[in-house]
Coordinates of C-alpha atoms in Angstrom, one line a residue:
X8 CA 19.3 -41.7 125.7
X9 CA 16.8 -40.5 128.2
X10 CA 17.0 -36.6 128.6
X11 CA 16.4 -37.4 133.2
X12 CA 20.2 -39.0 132.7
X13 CA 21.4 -35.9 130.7
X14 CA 23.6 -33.5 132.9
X15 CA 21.5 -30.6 134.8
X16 CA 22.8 -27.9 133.0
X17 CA 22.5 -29.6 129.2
X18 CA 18.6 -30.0 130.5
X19 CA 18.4 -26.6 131.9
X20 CA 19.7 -24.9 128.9
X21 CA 17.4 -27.2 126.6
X22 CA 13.9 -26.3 128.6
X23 CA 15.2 -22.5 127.6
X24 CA 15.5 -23.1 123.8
X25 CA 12.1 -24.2 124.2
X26 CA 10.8 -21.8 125.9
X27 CA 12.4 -18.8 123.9
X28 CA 11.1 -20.6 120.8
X29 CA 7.5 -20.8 122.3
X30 CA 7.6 -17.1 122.9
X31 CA 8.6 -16.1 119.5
X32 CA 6.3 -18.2 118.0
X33 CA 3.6 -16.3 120.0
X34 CA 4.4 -12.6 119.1
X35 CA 4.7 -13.8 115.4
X36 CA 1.7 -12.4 113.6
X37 CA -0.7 -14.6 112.1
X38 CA -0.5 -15.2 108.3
X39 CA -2.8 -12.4 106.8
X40 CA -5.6 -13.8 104.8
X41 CA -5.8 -13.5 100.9
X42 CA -7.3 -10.3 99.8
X43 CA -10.4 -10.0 98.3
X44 CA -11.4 -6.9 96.0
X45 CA -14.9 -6.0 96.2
X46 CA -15.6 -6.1 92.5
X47 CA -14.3 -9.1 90.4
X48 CA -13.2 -8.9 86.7
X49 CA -14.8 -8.7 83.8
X50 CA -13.9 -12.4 82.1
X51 CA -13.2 -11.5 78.3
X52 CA -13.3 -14.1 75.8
X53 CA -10.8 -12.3 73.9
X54 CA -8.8 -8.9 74.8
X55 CA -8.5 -8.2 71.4
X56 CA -10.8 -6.1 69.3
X57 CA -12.8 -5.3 72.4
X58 CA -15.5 -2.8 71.2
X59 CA -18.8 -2.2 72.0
X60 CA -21.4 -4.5 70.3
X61 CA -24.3 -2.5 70.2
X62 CA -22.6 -0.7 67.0
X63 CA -22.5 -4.0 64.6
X64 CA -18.9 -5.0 65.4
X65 CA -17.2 -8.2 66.0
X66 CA -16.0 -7.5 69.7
X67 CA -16.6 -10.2 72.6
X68 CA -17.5 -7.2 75.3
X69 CA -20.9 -4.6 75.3
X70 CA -19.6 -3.0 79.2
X71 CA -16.6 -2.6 81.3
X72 CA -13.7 -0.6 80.6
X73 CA -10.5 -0.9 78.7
X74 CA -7.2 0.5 79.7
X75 CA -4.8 1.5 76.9
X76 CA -1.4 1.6 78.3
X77 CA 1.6 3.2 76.4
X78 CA 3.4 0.1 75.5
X79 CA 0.3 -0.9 73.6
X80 CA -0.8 -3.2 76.4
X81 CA -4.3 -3.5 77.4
X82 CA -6.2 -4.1 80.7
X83 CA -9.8 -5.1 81.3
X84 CA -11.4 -3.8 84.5
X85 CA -14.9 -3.9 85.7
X86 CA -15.2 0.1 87.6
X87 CA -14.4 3.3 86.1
X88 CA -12.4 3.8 89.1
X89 CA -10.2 0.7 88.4
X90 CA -9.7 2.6 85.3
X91 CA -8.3 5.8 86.8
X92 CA -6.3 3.9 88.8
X93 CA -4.3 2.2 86.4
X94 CA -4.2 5.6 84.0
X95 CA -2.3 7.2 87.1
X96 CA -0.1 4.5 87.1
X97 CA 0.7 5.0 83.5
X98 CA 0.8 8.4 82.2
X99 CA -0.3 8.5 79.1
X100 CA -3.0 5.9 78.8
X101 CA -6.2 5.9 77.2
X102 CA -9.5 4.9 79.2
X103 CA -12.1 3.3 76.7
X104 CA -15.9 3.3 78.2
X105 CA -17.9 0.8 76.8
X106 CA -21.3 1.5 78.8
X107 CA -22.4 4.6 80.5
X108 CA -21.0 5.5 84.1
X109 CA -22.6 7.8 87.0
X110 CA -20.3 8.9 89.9
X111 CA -21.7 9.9 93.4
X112 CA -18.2 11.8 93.5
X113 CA -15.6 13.9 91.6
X114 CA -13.0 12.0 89.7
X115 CA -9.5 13.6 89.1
X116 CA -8.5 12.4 85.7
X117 CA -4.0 11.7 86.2
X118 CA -2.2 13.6 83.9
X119 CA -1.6 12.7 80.6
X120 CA -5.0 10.4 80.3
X121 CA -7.2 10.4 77.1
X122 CA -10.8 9.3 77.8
X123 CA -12.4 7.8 74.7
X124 CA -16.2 7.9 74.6
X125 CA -16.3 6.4 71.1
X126 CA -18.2 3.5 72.2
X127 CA -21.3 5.3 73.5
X128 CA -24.4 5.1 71.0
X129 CA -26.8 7.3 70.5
X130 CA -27.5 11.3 71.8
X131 CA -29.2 10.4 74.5
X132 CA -26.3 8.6 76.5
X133 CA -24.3 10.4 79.0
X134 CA -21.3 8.6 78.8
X135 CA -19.9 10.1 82.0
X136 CA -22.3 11.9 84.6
X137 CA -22.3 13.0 88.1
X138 CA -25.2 12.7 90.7
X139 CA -24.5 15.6 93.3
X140 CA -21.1 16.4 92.1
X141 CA -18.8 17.1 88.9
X142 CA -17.9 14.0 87.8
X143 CA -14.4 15.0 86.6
X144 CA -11.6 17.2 87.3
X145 CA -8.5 18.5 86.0
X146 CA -5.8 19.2 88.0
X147 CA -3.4 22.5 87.7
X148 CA -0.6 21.2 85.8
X149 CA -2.5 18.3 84.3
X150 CA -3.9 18.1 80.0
X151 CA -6.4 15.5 79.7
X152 CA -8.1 15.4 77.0
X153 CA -12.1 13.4 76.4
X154 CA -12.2 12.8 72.6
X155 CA -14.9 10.3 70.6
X156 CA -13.4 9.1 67.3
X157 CA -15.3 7.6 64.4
X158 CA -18.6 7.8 66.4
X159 CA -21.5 9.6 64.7
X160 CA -23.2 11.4 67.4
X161 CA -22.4 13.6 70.5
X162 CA -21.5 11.5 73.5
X163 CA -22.0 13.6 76.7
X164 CA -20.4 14.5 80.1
X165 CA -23.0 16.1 82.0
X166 CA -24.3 16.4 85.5
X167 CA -28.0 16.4 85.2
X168 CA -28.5 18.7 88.6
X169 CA -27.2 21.7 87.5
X170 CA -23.8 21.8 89.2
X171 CA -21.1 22.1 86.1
X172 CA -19.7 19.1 84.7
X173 CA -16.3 19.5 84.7
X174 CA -13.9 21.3 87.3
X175 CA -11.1 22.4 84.8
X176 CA -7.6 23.8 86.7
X177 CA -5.0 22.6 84.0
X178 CA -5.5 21.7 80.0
X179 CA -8.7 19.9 78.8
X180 CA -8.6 19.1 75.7
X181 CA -12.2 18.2 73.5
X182 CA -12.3 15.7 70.1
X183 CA -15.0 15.9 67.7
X184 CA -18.1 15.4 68.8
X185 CA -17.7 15.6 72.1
X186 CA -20.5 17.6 74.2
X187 CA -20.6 18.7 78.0
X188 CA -23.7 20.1 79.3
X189 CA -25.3 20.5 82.6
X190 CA -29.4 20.8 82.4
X191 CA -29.9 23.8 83.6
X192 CA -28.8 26.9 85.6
X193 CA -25.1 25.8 85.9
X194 CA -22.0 26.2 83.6
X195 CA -20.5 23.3 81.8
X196 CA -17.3 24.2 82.5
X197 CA -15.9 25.6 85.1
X198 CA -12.3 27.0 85.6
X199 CA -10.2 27.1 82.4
X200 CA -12.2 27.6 79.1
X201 CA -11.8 24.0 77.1
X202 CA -8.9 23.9 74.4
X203 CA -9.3 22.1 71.3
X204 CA -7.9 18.9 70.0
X205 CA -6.6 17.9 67.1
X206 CA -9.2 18.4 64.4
X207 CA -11.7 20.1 66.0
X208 CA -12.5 23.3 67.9
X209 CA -14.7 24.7 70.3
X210 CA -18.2 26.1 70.3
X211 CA -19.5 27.6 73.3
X212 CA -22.2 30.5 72.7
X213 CA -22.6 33.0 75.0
X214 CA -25.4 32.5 77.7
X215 CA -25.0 28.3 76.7
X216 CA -24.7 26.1 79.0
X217 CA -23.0 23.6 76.9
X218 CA -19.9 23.5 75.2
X219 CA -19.4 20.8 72.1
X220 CA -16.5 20.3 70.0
X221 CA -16.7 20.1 66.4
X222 CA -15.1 18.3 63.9
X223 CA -13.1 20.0 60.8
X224 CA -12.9 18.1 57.8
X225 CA -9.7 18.3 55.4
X226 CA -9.7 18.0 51.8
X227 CA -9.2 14.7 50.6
X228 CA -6.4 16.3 48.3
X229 CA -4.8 19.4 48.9
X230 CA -2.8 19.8 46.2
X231 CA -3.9 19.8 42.2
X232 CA -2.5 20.0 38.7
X233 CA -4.0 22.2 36.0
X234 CA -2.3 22.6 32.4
X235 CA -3.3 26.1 31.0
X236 CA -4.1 28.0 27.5
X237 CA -2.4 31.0 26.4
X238 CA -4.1 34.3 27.1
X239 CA -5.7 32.3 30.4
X240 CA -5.5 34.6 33.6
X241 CA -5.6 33.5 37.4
X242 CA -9.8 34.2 36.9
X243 CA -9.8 30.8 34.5
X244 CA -7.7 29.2 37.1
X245 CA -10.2 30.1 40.0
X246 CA -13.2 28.9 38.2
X247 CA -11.3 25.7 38.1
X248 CA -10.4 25.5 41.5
X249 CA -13.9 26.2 42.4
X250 CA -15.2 22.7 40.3
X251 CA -14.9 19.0 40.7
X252 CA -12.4 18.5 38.1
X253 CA -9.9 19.6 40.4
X254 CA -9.8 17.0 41.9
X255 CA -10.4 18.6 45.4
X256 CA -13.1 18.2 48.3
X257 CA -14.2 21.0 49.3
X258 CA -13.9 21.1 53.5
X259 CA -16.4 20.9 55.6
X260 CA -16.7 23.3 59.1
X261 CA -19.4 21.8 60.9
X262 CA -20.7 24.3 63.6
X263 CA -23.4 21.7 65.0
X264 CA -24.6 20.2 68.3
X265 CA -26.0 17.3 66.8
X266 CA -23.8 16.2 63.8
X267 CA -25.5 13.8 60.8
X268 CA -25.3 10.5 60.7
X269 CA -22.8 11.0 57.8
X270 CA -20.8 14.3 59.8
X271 CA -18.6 14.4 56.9
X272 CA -21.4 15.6 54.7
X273 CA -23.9 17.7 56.8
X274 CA -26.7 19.6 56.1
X275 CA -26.7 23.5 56.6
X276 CA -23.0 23.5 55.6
X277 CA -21.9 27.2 55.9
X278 CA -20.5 28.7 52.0
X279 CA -16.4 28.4 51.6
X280 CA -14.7 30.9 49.2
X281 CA -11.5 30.2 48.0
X282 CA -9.2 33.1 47.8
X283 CA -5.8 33.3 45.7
X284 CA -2.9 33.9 48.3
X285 CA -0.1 33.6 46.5
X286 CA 1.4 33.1 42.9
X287 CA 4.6 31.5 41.5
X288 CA 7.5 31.8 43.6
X289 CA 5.2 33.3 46.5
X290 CA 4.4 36.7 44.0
X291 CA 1.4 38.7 44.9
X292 CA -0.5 38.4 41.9
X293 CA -4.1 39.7 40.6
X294 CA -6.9 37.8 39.2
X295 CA -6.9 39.5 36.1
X296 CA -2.6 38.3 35.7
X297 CA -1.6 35.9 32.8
X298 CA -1.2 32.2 34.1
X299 CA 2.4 31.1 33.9
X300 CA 4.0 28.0 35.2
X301 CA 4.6 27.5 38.6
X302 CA 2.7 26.4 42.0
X303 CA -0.4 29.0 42.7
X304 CA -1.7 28.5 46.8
X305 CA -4.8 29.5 47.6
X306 CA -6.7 29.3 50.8
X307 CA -9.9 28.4 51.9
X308 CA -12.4 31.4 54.0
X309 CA -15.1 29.5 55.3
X310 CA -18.2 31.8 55.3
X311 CA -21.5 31.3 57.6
X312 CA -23.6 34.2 59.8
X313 CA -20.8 34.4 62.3
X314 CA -17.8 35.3 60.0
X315 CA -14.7 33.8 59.5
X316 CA -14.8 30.6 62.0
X317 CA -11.9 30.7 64.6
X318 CA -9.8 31.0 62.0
X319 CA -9.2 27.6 60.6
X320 CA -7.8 28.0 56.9
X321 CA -7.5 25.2 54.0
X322 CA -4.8 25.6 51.7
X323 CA -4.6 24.4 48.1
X324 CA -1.7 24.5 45.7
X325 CA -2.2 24.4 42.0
X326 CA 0.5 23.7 39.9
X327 CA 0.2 25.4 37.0
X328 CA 2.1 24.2 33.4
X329 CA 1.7 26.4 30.5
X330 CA 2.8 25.3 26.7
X331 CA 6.6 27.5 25.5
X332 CA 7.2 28.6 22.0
X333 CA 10.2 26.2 20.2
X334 CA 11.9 30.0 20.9
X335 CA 10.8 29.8 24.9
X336 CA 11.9 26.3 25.3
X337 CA 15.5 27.3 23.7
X338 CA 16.1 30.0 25.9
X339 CA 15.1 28.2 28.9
X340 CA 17.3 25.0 28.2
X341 CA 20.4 27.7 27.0
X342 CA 19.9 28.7 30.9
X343 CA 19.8 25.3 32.2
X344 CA 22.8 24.0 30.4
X345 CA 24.4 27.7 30.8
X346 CA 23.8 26.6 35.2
X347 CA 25.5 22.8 34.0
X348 CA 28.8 24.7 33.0
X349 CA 29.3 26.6 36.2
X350 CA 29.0 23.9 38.2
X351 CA 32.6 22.9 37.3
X352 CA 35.2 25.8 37.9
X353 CA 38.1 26.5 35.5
X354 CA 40.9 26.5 37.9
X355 CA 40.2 23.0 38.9
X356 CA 41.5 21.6 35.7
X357 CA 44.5 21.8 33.3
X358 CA 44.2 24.0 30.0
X359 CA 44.1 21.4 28.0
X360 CA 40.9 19.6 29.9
X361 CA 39.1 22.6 29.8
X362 CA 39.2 23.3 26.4
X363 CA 37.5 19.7 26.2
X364 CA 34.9 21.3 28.9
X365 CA 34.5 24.0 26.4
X366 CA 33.9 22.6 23.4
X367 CA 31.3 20.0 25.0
X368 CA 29.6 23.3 26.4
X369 CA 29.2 24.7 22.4
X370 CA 28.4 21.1 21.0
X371 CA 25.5 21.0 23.6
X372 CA 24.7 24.9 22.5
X373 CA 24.9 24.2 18.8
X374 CA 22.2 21.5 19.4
X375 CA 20.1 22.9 21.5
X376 CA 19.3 25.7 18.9
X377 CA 19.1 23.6 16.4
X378 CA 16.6 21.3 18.0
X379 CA 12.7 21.9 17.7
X380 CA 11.6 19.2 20.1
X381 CA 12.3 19.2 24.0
X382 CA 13.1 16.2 24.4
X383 CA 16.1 16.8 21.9
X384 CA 16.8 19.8 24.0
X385 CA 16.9 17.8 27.3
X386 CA 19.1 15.1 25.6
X387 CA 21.6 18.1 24.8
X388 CA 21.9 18.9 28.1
X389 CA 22.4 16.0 29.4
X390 CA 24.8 14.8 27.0
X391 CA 27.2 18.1 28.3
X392 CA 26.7 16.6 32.0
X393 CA 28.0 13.2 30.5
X394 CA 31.0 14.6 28.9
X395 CA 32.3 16.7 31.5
X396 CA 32.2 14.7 34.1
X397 CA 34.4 12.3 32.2
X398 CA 37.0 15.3 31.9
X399 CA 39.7 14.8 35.3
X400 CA 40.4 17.7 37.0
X401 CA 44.3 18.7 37.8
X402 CA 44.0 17.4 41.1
X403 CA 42.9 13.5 39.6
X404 CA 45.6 14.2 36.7
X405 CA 48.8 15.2 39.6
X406 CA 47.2 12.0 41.6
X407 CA 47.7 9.3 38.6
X408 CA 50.9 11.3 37.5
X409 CA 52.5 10.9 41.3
X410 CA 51.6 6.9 41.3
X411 CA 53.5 6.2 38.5
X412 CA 56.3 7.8 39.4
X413 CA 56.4 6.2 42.4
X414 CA 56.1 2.8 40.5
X415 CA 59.4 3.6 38.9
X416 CA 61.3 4.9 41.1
X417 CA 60.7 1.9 43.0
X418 CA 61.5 -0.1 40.4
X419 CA 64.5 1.6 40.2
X420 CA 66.0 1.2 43.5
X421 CA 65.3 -2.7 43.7
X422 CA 67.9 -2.9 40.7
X423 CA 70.3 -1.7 43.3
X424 CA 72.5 -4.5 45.2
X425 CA 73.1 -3.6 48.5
X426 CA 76.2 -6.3 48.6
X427 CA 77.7 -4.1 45.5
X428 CA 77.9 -0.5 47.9
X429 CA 79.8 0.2 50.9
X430 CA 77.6 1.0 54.1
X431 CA 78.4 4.6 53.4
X432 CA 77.5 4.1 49.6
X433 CA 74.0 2.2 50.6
X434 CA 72.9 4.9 52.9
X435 CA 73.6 7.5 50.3
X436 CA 71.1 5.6 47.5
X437 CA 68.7 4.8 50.3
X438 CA 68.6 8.6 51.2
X439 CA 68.2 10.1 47.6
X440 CA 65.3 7.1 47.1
X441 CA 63.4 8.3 50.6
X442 CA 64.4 12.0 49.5
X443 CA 62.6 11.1 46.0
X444 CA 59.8 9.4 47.3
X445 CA 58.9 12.2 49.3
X446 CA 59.5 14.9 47.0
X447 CA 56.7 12.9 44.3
X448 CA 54.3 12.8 46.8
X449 CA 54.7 16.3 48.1
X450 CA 54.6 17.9 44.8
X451 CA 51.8 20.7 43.9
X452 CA 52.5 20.0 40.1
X453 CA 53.2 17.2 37.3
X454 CA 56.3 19.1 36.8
X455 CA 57.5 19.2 40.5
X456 CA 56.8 15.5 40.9
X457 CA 58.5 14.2 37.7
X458 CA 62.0 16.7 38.4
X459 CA 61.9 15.4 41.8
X460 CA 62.0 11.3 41.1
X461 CA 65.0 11.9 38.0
X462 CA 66.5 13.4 40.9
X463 CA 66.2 10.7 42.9
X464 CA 67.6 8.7 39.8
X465 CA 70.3 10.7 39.1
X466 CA 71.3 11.2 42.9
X467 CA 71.2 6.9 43.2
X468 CA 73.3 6.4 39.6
X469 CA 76.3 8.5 41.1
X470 CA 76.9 6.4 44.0
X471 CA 79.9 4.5 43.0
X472 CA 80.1 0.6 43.7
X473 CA 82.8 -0.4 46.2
X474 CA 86.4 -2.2 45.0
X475 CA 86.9 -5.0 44.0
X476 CA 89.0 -7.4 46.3
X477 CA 92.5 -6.9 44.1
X478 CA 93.2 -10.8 45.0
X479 CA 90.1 -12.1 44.0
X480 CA 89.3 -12.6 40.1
X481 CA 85.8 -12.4 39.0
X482 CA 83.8 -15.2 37.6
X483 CA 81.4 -13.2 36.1
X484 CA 81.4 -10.6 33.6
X485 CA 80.6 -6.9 35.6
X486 CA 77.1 -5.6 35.8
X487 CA 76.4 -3.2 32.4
X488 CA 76.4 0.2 33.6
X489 CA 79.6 -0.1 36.5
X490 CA 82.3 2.5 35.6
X491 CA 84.6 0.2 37.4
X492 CA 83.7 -3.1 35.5
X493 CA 83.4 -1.1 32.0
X494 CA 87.1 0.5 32.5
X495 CA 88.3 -2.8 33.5
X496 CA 86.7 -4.7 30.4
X497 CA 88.2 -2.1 28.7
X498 CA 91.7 -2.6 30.0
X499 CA 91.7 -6.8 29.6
X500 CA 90.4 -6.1 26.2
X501 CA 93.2 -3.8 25.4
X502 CA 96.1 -6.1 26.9
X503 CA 94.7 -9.1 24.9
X504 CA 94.6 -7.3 21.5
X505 CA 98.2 -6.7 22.2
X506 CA 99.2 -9.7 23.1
X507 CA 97.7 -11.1 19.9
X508 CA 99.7 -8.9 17.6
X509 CA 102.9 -9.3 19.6
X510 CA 102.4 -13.6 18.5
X511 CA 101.7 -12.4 14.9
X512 CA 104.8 -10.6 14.7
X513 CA 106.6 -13.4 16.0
X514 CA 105.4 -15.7 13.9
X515 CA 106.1 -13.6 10.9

């Protein structure tokens, strides 16, 4: 159809459609072009085990940066200020350098972020610096803390111009060997004095313009075992201490701006002095005190030209065994087997059952003094355990009791016939059995639970059975035990004993 030989107003309305649609079409926006970032990716062969391979490892990656997220997701980015980015995103991500960065500006580091400097090399790095400005801040409100794990030497943040290096307003937290330092004429901090992390603290002498964080090192065993002499006193046990054969490694505070290659073993180590705190049972006790058994703590001072440093303390417990006398060991298992016997409680069981507590208690006694070996001693206590626990208490002896008492009376009242009672009758055996059941159950005592079931028995026994139809002769001889059927056995017995003697007479 041609639209000249549509109606007018059909072609009217139709050039309108168009002409609306043309207009939309040009206020629509044109389709915004794919963005671009600036500064591609890094392309990693492999996200995992990404370290720095200047230090001999197997990772894939020697620069970029590495975002640890808190789900234990990682992201790969190419600027340090990719980095941030995504740490804000995440609160409580780690941001892994793996080559040195300069900012023109002043970072804030988002709350919650750990930067981890581990994989700068040598002394002479700055892992972060600044060219006019601090490189980082720390907001009020905000802990961040810069930390360098496992790495050997002091990786910086510094700003080479003398401006500080950090702008600290919250919490900022320093690892082990960790320095920030300006050249000259600044501070390296400014704002809020730095706080230590986890296993290390702060050095920052006065007039410095650096402030480095220094690792503490722990015993590789804190605790130790030493079997003593008698006549030995806590002097013998502290000349112990203070040798290898205990088995501890002596700690090691090292108050250093440039640790060794090995920091666990530096040189210049300051003198450490441990010093008895406390003795068995947390007693105050003197050097010149007999050892006896028991846990001895002792602590750690750390000596050096400065003091006691910032009051970081070792502590060491020694456990301390000393040989008994056949007499000693006696008395002590007397009182352990004398602390079996009162955990059980004579009012918890009958007289009888605790005499069998009782004499389990002297058996174990008789042996014990007879024995001249612990082990025979130990045996004898244990044996009592054994014995007693085999004894029921009153409460397990009313519980057994009640169940079979129940089991009878049950018993009992299925031998009923409900067809043998009137309805009255019935309800009357059904009421003394409920009435008996209870009453078992109930009861605080053997006694009370046996008189109340021969209750119940004697209550369901005197119900009498209802009467006999008097036109109806049975075809069975009467249930045993029927006062009704017995008397009238007895009375067809009697009437055909007579009726036998009458025929005798007769026939005589």
């Amino acid at each position: 159809m041609q639209i000249s030989r549509l109606p007018r107003f059909i072609r009217y309305a139709s050039a309108l459609a168009l002409a609306v649609l043309a207009l939309f079409a040009a206020m629509r926006p044109a389709a915004a072009a794919p963005a671009h970032k600036t500064e591609g990716e890094l392309s990693y062969s492999s996200h995992s085990g990404l370290t720095n391979s200047a230090d001999g490892s197997t990772g894939t990656a020697s620069t970029g940066f590495q975002v640890l997220l808190p789900d234990g997701t990682t992201r790969d980015v190419n600027t340090f200020g990719e980095a941030i980015a995504i740490a804000g995103e995440h609160r409580g991500s780690t941001i892994t350098l793996f080559e040195p960065v300069t900012l023109s500006y002043t970072v804030t580091v988002p709350d919650g972020t750990t930067i981890n400097l581990n994989s700068q090399g040598g002394v002479t790095y700055a892992a972060i610096s600044g060219s006019s400005e601090p490189p980082l801040r720390v907001e009020s409100g905000s802990t961040v803390a810069i930390v360098n794990t496992g790495a050997t030497q002091v990786a910086r943040v510094q700003n080479p111009n003398g401006v500080f290096a950090i702008e600290n307003k919250g919490t900022l937290l320093l690892g082990s060997f960790v320095q920030v330092l300006v050249a000259s004429g600044g501070t390296a901090v400014y704002g809020n004095a730095p706080q230590p992390a986890p296993g290390a603290f702060i050095v920052d002498a006065p007039g410095s313009s650096r402030v480095s964080a220094v690792q503490v090192v722990q015993p590789e065993n804190q605790t130790a075992a030493y079997s003593g002499s008698e006549g030995e006193t806590v002097v013998d046990l502290l000349a112990y201490v203070a040798t290898a054969d205990s088995g501890v490694t002596v700690p090691v505070f090292q108050l250093r701006d440039k640790p060794a290659e090995d920091p666990t073993t530096p040189s210049g180590a300051p003198d450490n002095e441990w010093v008895l705190a406390t003795g068995p049972g947390g007693a105050t006790v003197s050097d010149a005190d007999e050892l006896v058994t028991g846990d001895y703590t002792f602590t750690l001072r750390p000596q050096g030209a400065t003091g006691d440093y910032y009051g970081y303390t070792v502590t060491l417990t020694v456990s301390v065994t000393m040989p008994q006398t056949v007499d000693e060991l006696r008395e002590t298992y007397r009182q352990k087997l004398a602390h079996a016997l009162a955990a059980y409680a004579e009012a918890d069981y009958l007289a009888d059952d605790w005499a069998n507590i009782e004499a389990a208690y002297q058996q174990a006694f008789d042996a014990i003094n007879a024995a001249t070996e612990e082990t025979a001693m130990q045996e004898a206590v244990a044996g009592f355990q054994t014995a007693a626990n085999l004894v029921p208490t009153a409460a397990e002896r009313l519980a057994a009791e009640q169940q079979r008492l129940l089991a009878e009376l049950d018993q009992a009242y299925a031998a009923y016939d409900k067809a043998d009672y009137t309805a009255e009758g019935w309800a009357e055996i059904t009421a003394a059995y409920e009435q008996g059941r209870q009453g078992i159950a109930s009861a605080t005592s053997i006694a009370d639970a046996q008189a109340a079931q021969q209750a119940a028995v004697s209550a369901m026994a005197a119900v009498a059975q209802k009467p006999a139809d008097p036109g109806t002769k049975p075809d069975t001889i009467p249930a045993t035990g029927d006062p009704a059927a017995i008397a009238a056995l007895m009375g067809l017995g009697g009437s055909a004993m007579l009726a036998v003697g009458v025929v005798a007479r007769k026939r005589g």
